[in-house]
mmCIF file of C-alpha atoms and ligand atoms in Angstrom:
data_model
loop_
_atom_site.group_PDB
_atom_site.id
_atom_site.type_symbol
_atom_site.label_atom_id
_atom_site.label_comp_id
_atom_site.label_asym_id
_atom_site.label_seq_id
_atom_site.Cartn_x
_atom_site.Cartn_y
_atom_site.Cartn_z
ATOM 1 C CA MET A 557 16.450 19.968 13.847
ATOM 2 C CA LYS A 558 15.530 16.580 15.186
ATOM 3 C CA ALA A 559 14.202 14.144 12.614
ATOM 4 C CA ILE A 560 13.004 10.585 12.721
ATOM 5 C CA VAL A 561 12.779 8.398 9.661
ATOM 6 C CA LEU A 562 10.193 5.644 9.597
ATOM 7 C CA HIS A 563 11.243 3.167 6.927
ATOM 8 C CA GLY A 564 8.230 1.216 5.647
ATOM 9 C CA SER A 565 9.875 -1.041 3.095
ATOM 10 C CA PRO A 566 11.156 -4.501 3.930
ATOM 11 C CA ARG A 567 13.807 -3.843 1.235
ATOM 12 C CA LYS A 568 16.596 -1.973 2.944
ATOM 13 C CA ASN A 569 18.470 0.680 0.923
ATOM 14 C CA LYS A 570 16.180 0.332 -2.093
ATOM 15 C CA ASN A 571 13.842 2.897 -3.642
ATOM 16 C CA SER A 572 12.019 4.503 -0.707
ATOM 17 C CA ASP A 573 15.101 4.351 1.544
ATOM 18 C CA THR A 574 17.158 6.037 -1.191
ATOM 19 C CA LEU A 575 14.570 8.799 -1.539
ATOM 20 C CA ALA A 576 14.809 9.308 2.228
ATOM 21 C CA GLU A 577 18.597 9.416 2.001
ATOM 22 C CA SER A 578 18.401 12.227 -0.567
ATOM 23 C CA PHE A 579 16.051 14.173 1.683
ATOM 24 C CA LEU A 580 18.441 13.719 4.625
ATOM 25 C CA LYS A 581 21.431 14.834 2.530
ATOM 26 C CA GLY A 582 19.590 18.073 1.864
ATOM 27 C CA LEU A 583 18.584 18.417 5.502
ATOM 28 C CA ASN A 584 22.215 17.977 6.573
ATOM 29 C CA VAL A 585 23.650 20.337 3.970
ATOM 30 C CA ARG A 586 24.657 23.002 6.536
ATOM 31 C CA GLN A 587 25.206 20.881 9.622
ATOM 32 C CA ARG A 588 24.494 17.387 10.815
ATOM 33 C CA ASN A 589 21.105 17.104 12.371
ATOM 34 C CA ASP A 590 19.937 14.669 15.001
ATOM 35 C CA ILE A 591 18.406 11.847 12.944
ATOM 36 C CA GLN A 592 17.020 8.557 14.201
ATOM 37 C CA HIS A 593 16.103 5.723 11.848
ATOM 38 C CA PHE A 594 13.427 3.137 12.512
ATOM 39 C CA TYR A 595 13.335 0.150 10.171
ATOM 40 C CA THR A 596 9.790 -0.967 10.895
ATOM 41 C CA ASN A 597 10.262 -4.331 9.191
ATOM 42 C CA GLU A 598 12.899 -5.233 11.781
ATOM 43 C CA MET A 599 10.870 -4.066 14.751
ATOM 44 C CA ASN A 600 8.372 -5.832 16.928
ATOM 45 C CA ILE A 601 5.299 -3.650 16.428
ATOM 46 C CA ARG A 602 1.963 -5.286 17.081
ATOM 47 C CA PRO A 603 -1.100 -4.053 15.262
ATOM 48 C CA CYS A 604 -3.340 -1.739 17.296
ATOM 49 C CA GLN A 605 -5.649 -3.854 19.473
ATOM 50 C CA GLY A 606 -8.392 -1.213 19.595
ATOM 51 C CA CYS A 607 -8.417 -1.402 23.415
ATOM 52 C CA GLU A 608 -8.968 2.365 23.619
ATOM 53 C CA SER A 609 -6.631 2.739 26.615
ATOM 54 C CA CYS A 610 -5.189 5.703 24.769
ATOM 55 C CA PHE A 611 -8.603 7.411 24.720
ATOM 56 C CA ALA A 612 -8.463 8.028 28.489
ATOM 57 C CA PRO A 613 -8.352 11.824 28.763
ATOM 58 C CA LEU A 614 -5.238 12.173 30.905
ATOM 59 C CA GLU A 615 -3.351 9.046 30.008
ATOM 60 C CA HIS A 616 -2.727 9.048 26.278
ATOM 61 C CA TYR A 617 -0.518 6.027 26.369
ATOM 62 C CA CYS A 618 -0.543 2.799 24.439
ATOM 63 C CA ALA A 619 -1.073 -0.269 26.579
ATOM 64 C CA THR A 620 0.904 -2.470 24.180
ATOM 65 C CA GLU A 621 4.491 -2.691 25.377
ATOM 66 C CA ASP A 622 6.613 -3.348 22.306
ATOM 67 C CA ASP A 623 9.061 -1.530 20.033
ATOM 68 C CA MET A 624 6.486 1.134 19.234
ATOM 69 C CA GLN A 625 7.378 2.670 22.586
ATOM 70 C CA GLN A 626 10.782 3.645 21.070
ATOM 71 C CA ILE A 627 9.017 5.404 18.216
ATOM 72 C CA TYR A 628 6.652 7.221 20.590
ATOM 73 C CA SER A 629 9.416 8.891 22.572
ATOM 74 C CA ALA A 630 11.459 9.786 19.467
ATOM 75 C CA PHE A 631 8.345 11.106 17.690
ATOM 76 C CA ILE A 632 7.429 13.375 20.595
ATOM 77 C CA ASP A 633 10.923 14.971 20.514
ATOM 78 C CA ALA A 634 11.122 15.243 16.720
ATOM 79 C CA ASP A 635 10.604 18.338 14.593
ATOM 80 C CA ILE A 636 10.438 16.324 11.363
ATOM 81 C CA VAL A 637 8.884 12.908 10.871
ATOM 82 C CA VAL A 638 9.772 11.188 7.603
ATOM 83 C CA PHE A 639 7.475 8.441 6.371
ATOM 84 C CA ALA A 640 9.333 6.574 3.607
ATOM 85 C CA THR A 641 7.260 3.797 2.132
ATOM 86 C CA PRO A 642 6.539 1.958 -1.077
ATOM 87 C CA MET A 643 2.976 1.297 -2.154
ATOM 88 C CA TYR A 644 1.833 -2.275 -1.528
ATOM 89 C CA TRP A 645 -1.557 -3.298 -2.871
ATOM 90 C CA GLY A 646 -2.868 0.204 -3.085
ATOM 91 C CA TYR A 647 -1.618 1.611 0.221
ATOM 92 C CA MET A 648 1.433 2.105 2.426
ATOM 93 C CA THR A 649 3.086 -1.158 3.490
ATOM 94 C CA ALA A 650 1.570 -3.169 6.330
ATOM 95 C CA GLN A 651 4.622 -2.369 8.448
ATOM 96 C CA MET A 652 4.016 1.371 8.055
ATOM 97 C CA LYS A 653 0.261 1.012 8.508
ATOM 98 C CA ALA A 654 0.807 -0.762 11.826
ATOM 99 C CA VAL A 655 2.897 2.219 12.978
ATOM 100 C CA MET A 656 0.251 4.649 11.719
ATOM 101 C CA ASP A 657 -2.539 2.867 13.602
ATOM 102 C CA ARG A 658 -0.498 2.893 16.800
ATOM 103 C CA MET A 659 -0.002 6.676 16.386
ATOM 104 C CA GLU A 660 -3.586 6.948 17.628
ATOM 105 C CA ALA A 661 -2.087 7.115 21.133
ATOM 106 C CA ILE A 662 -0.033 10.263 20.484
ATOM 107 C CA THR A 663 -2.071 12.458 18.135
ATOM 108 C CA GLN A 664 -1.933 15.243 20.733
ATOM 109 C CA TYR A 665 1.762 15.585 19.845
ATOM 110 C CA PHE A 666 1.155 15.987 16.096
ATOM 111 C CA LYS A 667 0.533 19.755 16.159
ATOM 112 C CA GLY A 668 3.472 21.766 14.811
ATOM 113 C CA LYS A 669 5.342 18.741 13.413
ATOM 114 C CA ILE A 670 6.637 18.592 9.864
ATOM 115 C CA PHE A 671 5.642 15.385 8.095
ATOM 116 C CA VAL A 672 7.698 14.425 5.041
ATOM 117 C CA VAL A 673 6.017 11.645 3.108
ATOM 118 C CA LEU A 674 8.201 9.869 0.545
ATOM 119 C CA ILE A 675 6.437 7.287 -1.571
ATOM 120 C CA THR A 676 7.711 4.999 -4.310
ATOM 121 C CA TYR A 677 5.287 3.106 -6.480
ATOM 122 C CA ARG A 678 4.538 1.417 -9.803
ATOM 123 C CA HIS A 679 0.995 2.473 -10.645
ATOM 124 C CA HIS A 680 -0.769 4.520 -7.976
ATOM 125 C CA CYS A 681 0.048 6.384 -4.822
ATOM 126 C CA GLU A 682 -3.043 8.593 -4.566
ATOM 127 C CA SER A 683 -4.667 6.682 -1.692
ATOM 128 C CA THR A 684 -1.717 7.208 0.631
ATOM 129 C CA VAL A 685 -1.124 10.797 -0.465
ATOM 130 C CA ALA A 686 -4.850 11.528 0.023
ATOM 131 C CA PHE A 687 -4.757 10.034 3.524
ATOM 132 C CA PHE A 688 -1.921 12.345 4.631
ATOM 133 C CA LYS A 689 -3.504 15.357 2.896
ATOM 134 C CA ARG A 690 -6.736 14.728 4.780
ATOM 135 C CA VAL A 691 -5.350 14.177 8.281
ATOM 136 C CA CYS A 692 -2.434 16.630 8.389
ATOM 137 C CA PRO A 693 -4.455 19.877 8.309
ATOM 138 C CA TYR A 694 -6.817 18.431 10.928
ATOM 139 C CA PHE A 695 -3.933 17.784 13.330
ATOM 140 C CA GLY A 696 -1.977 20.955 12.551
ATOM 141 C CA VAL A 697 0.827 19.140 10.731
ATOM 142 C CA ASP A 698 2.899 20.793 7.986
ATOM 143 C CA LEU A 699 2.881 18.189 5.199
ATOM 144 C CA HIS A 700 5.398 17.746 2.362
ATOM 145 C CA VAL A 701 5.167 14.938 -0.160
ATOM 146 C CA VAL A 702 7.556 13.548 -2.770
ATOM 147 C CA THR A 703 6.446 10.612 -4.878
ATOM 148 C CA CYS A 704 8.380 8.621 -7.449
ATOM 149 C CA ARG A 705 7.083 6.109 -9.965
ATOM 150 C CA THR A 706 9.791 3.468 -10.213
ATOM 151 C CA MET A 707 8.690 2.021 -13.529
ATOM 152 C CA ASP A 708 9.071 3.022 -17.145
ATOM 153 C CA ASP A 709 6.350 3.346 -19.789
ATOM 154 C CA ASP A 710 6.861 -0.315 -20.787
ATOM 155 C CA GLU A 711 6.024 -1.281 -17.181
ATOM 156 C CA LYS A 712 9.561 -2.328 -16.405
ATOM 157 C CA ASP A 713 10.730 -1.743 -12.843
ATOM 158 C CA LEU A 714 13.669 0.631 -12.634
ATOM 159 C CA PRO A 715 15.776 1.517 -9.607
ATOM 160 C CA ILE A 716 15.202 4.982 -8.236
ATOM 161 C CA SER A 717 18.695 5.996 -9.370
ATOM 162 C CA CYS A 718 17.110 6.201 -12.855
ATOM 163 C CA PHE A 719 14.999 9.109 -11.601
ATOM 164 C CA PRO A 720 17.575 11.744 -10.568
ATOM 165 C CA ASP A 721 14.978 14.529 -10.815
ATOM 166 C CA LYS A 722 13.006 12.879 -8.006
ATOM 167 C CA LEU A 723 16.101 12.393 -5.861
ATOM 168 C CA GLU A 724 16.890 16.065 -6.465
ATOM 169 C CA GLU A 725 13.335 17.042 -5.476
ATOM 170 C CA ALA A 726 13.730 15.182 -2.159
ATOM 171 C CA TYR A 727 17.189 16.727 -1.657
ATOM 172 C CA GLN A 728 15.873 20.229 -2.319
ATOM 173 C CA LEU A 729 13.018 19.669 0.085
ATOM 174 C CA GLY A 730 15.584 18.669 2.724
ATOM 175 C CA THR A 731 17.560 21.869 2.141
ATOM 176 C CA THR A 732 14.474 23.972 2.896
ATOM 177 C CA PHE A 733 14.628 22.713 6.509
ATOM 178 C CA ALA A 734 18.431 22.921 6.849
ATOM 179 C CA ARG A 735 19.573 25.292 9.574
HETATM 180 C C1 FMN B 1494 3.960 -7.040 -2.677
HETATM 181 C C2 FMN B 1494 4.064 -5.772 -3.497
HETATM 182 C C3 FMN B 1494 2.934 -5.042 -3.755
HETATM 183 C C4 FMN B 1494 2.986 -3.873 -4.497
HETATM 184 N N1 FMN B 1494 1.845 -3.170 -4.727
HETATM 185 C C5 FMN B 1494 1.889 -2.008 -5.410
HETATM 186 C C6 FMN B 1494 0.700 -1.243 -5.613
HETATM 187 O O1 FMN B 1494 -0.382 -1.600 -5.176
HETATM 188 N N2 FMN B 1494 0.783 -0.094 -6.321
HETATM 189 C C7 FMN B 1494 1.960 0.340 -6.836
HETATM 190 O O2 FMN B 1494 1.973 1.403 -7.460
HETATM 191 N N3 FMN B 1494 3.111 -0.342 -6.634
HETATM 192 C C8 FMN B 1494 3.110 -1.508 -5.938
HETATM 193 N N4 FMN B 1494 4.277 -2.223 -5.725
HETATM 194 C C9 FMN B 1494 5.542 -1.698 -6.256
HETATM 195 C C10 FMN B 1494 6.407 -0.965 -5.219
HETATM 196 O O3 FMN B 1494 5.665 0.019 -4.531
HETATM 197 C C11 FMN B 1494 7.591 -0.291 -5.920
HETATM 198 O O4 FMN B 1494 8.344 -1.261 -6.616
HETATM 199 C C12 FMN B 1494 8.480 0.473 -4.971
HETATM 200 O O5 FMN B 1494 9.361 1.299 -5.714
HETATM 201 C C13 FMN B 1494 9.314 -0.432 -4.063
HETATM 202 O O6 FMN B 1494 9.963 0.385 -3.106
HETATM 203 P P1 FMN B 1494 11.185 -0.165 -2.198
HETATM 204 O O7 FMN B 1494 12.315 -0.390 -3.146
HETATM 205 O O8 FMN B 1494 11.463 0.934 -1.231
HETATM 206 O O9 FMN B 1494 10.714 -1.405 -1.541
HETATM 207 C C14 FMN B 1494 4.222 -3.410 -4.987
HETATM 208 C C15 FMN B 1494 5.393 -4.163 -4.725
HETATM 209 C C16 FMN B 1494 5.316 -5.321 -3.988
HETATM 210 C C17 FMN B 1494 6.567 -6.116 -3.687
#
């Protein structure tokens, strides 16, 4: 299996990255898979300019030449695309949203992919989950979602290591794709 991991958090190795790591451990349980990581916060990815170059029937390319081009080629080759993001102000992070918008150029490659959406949050994650649930069937994507609330009932932030059941859920999901 070829997988790419799009990391949406600016906080490396924290909650959403750790959830992704658990998924990957499960995915690699039988053999190491080909996995490429993209830390979107460290990449030069301009927001979509709405130029509609990618709407041209035969072209389907994005006119903006930046680091998104690396994601395009890896995405096209990938079987599994992992979106690991915290919630920021009611949605995925701006870094991940910029990547999502730029995906407009390659939606013809979505069909048959497995999307694994891993979300960490304090209060709500429904908006982002609902977005993926709406678009994935339309594009023929097989969607899997794991969410983890990283806060206790007294509204105190806790690291994701305090939620081993969620890490296990991500791990188990990974094992279902292990070859
Ligand atoms: C600027 C900012 C905005 C946030 N907005 C939300 C939000 O709207 N809803 C929510 O549930 N959590 C929100 N959070 C909490 C994070 O989603 C949560 O702490 C998450 O576990 C962080 O993941 P990370 O460790 O991968 O960065 C916000 C955190 C920050 C820093």
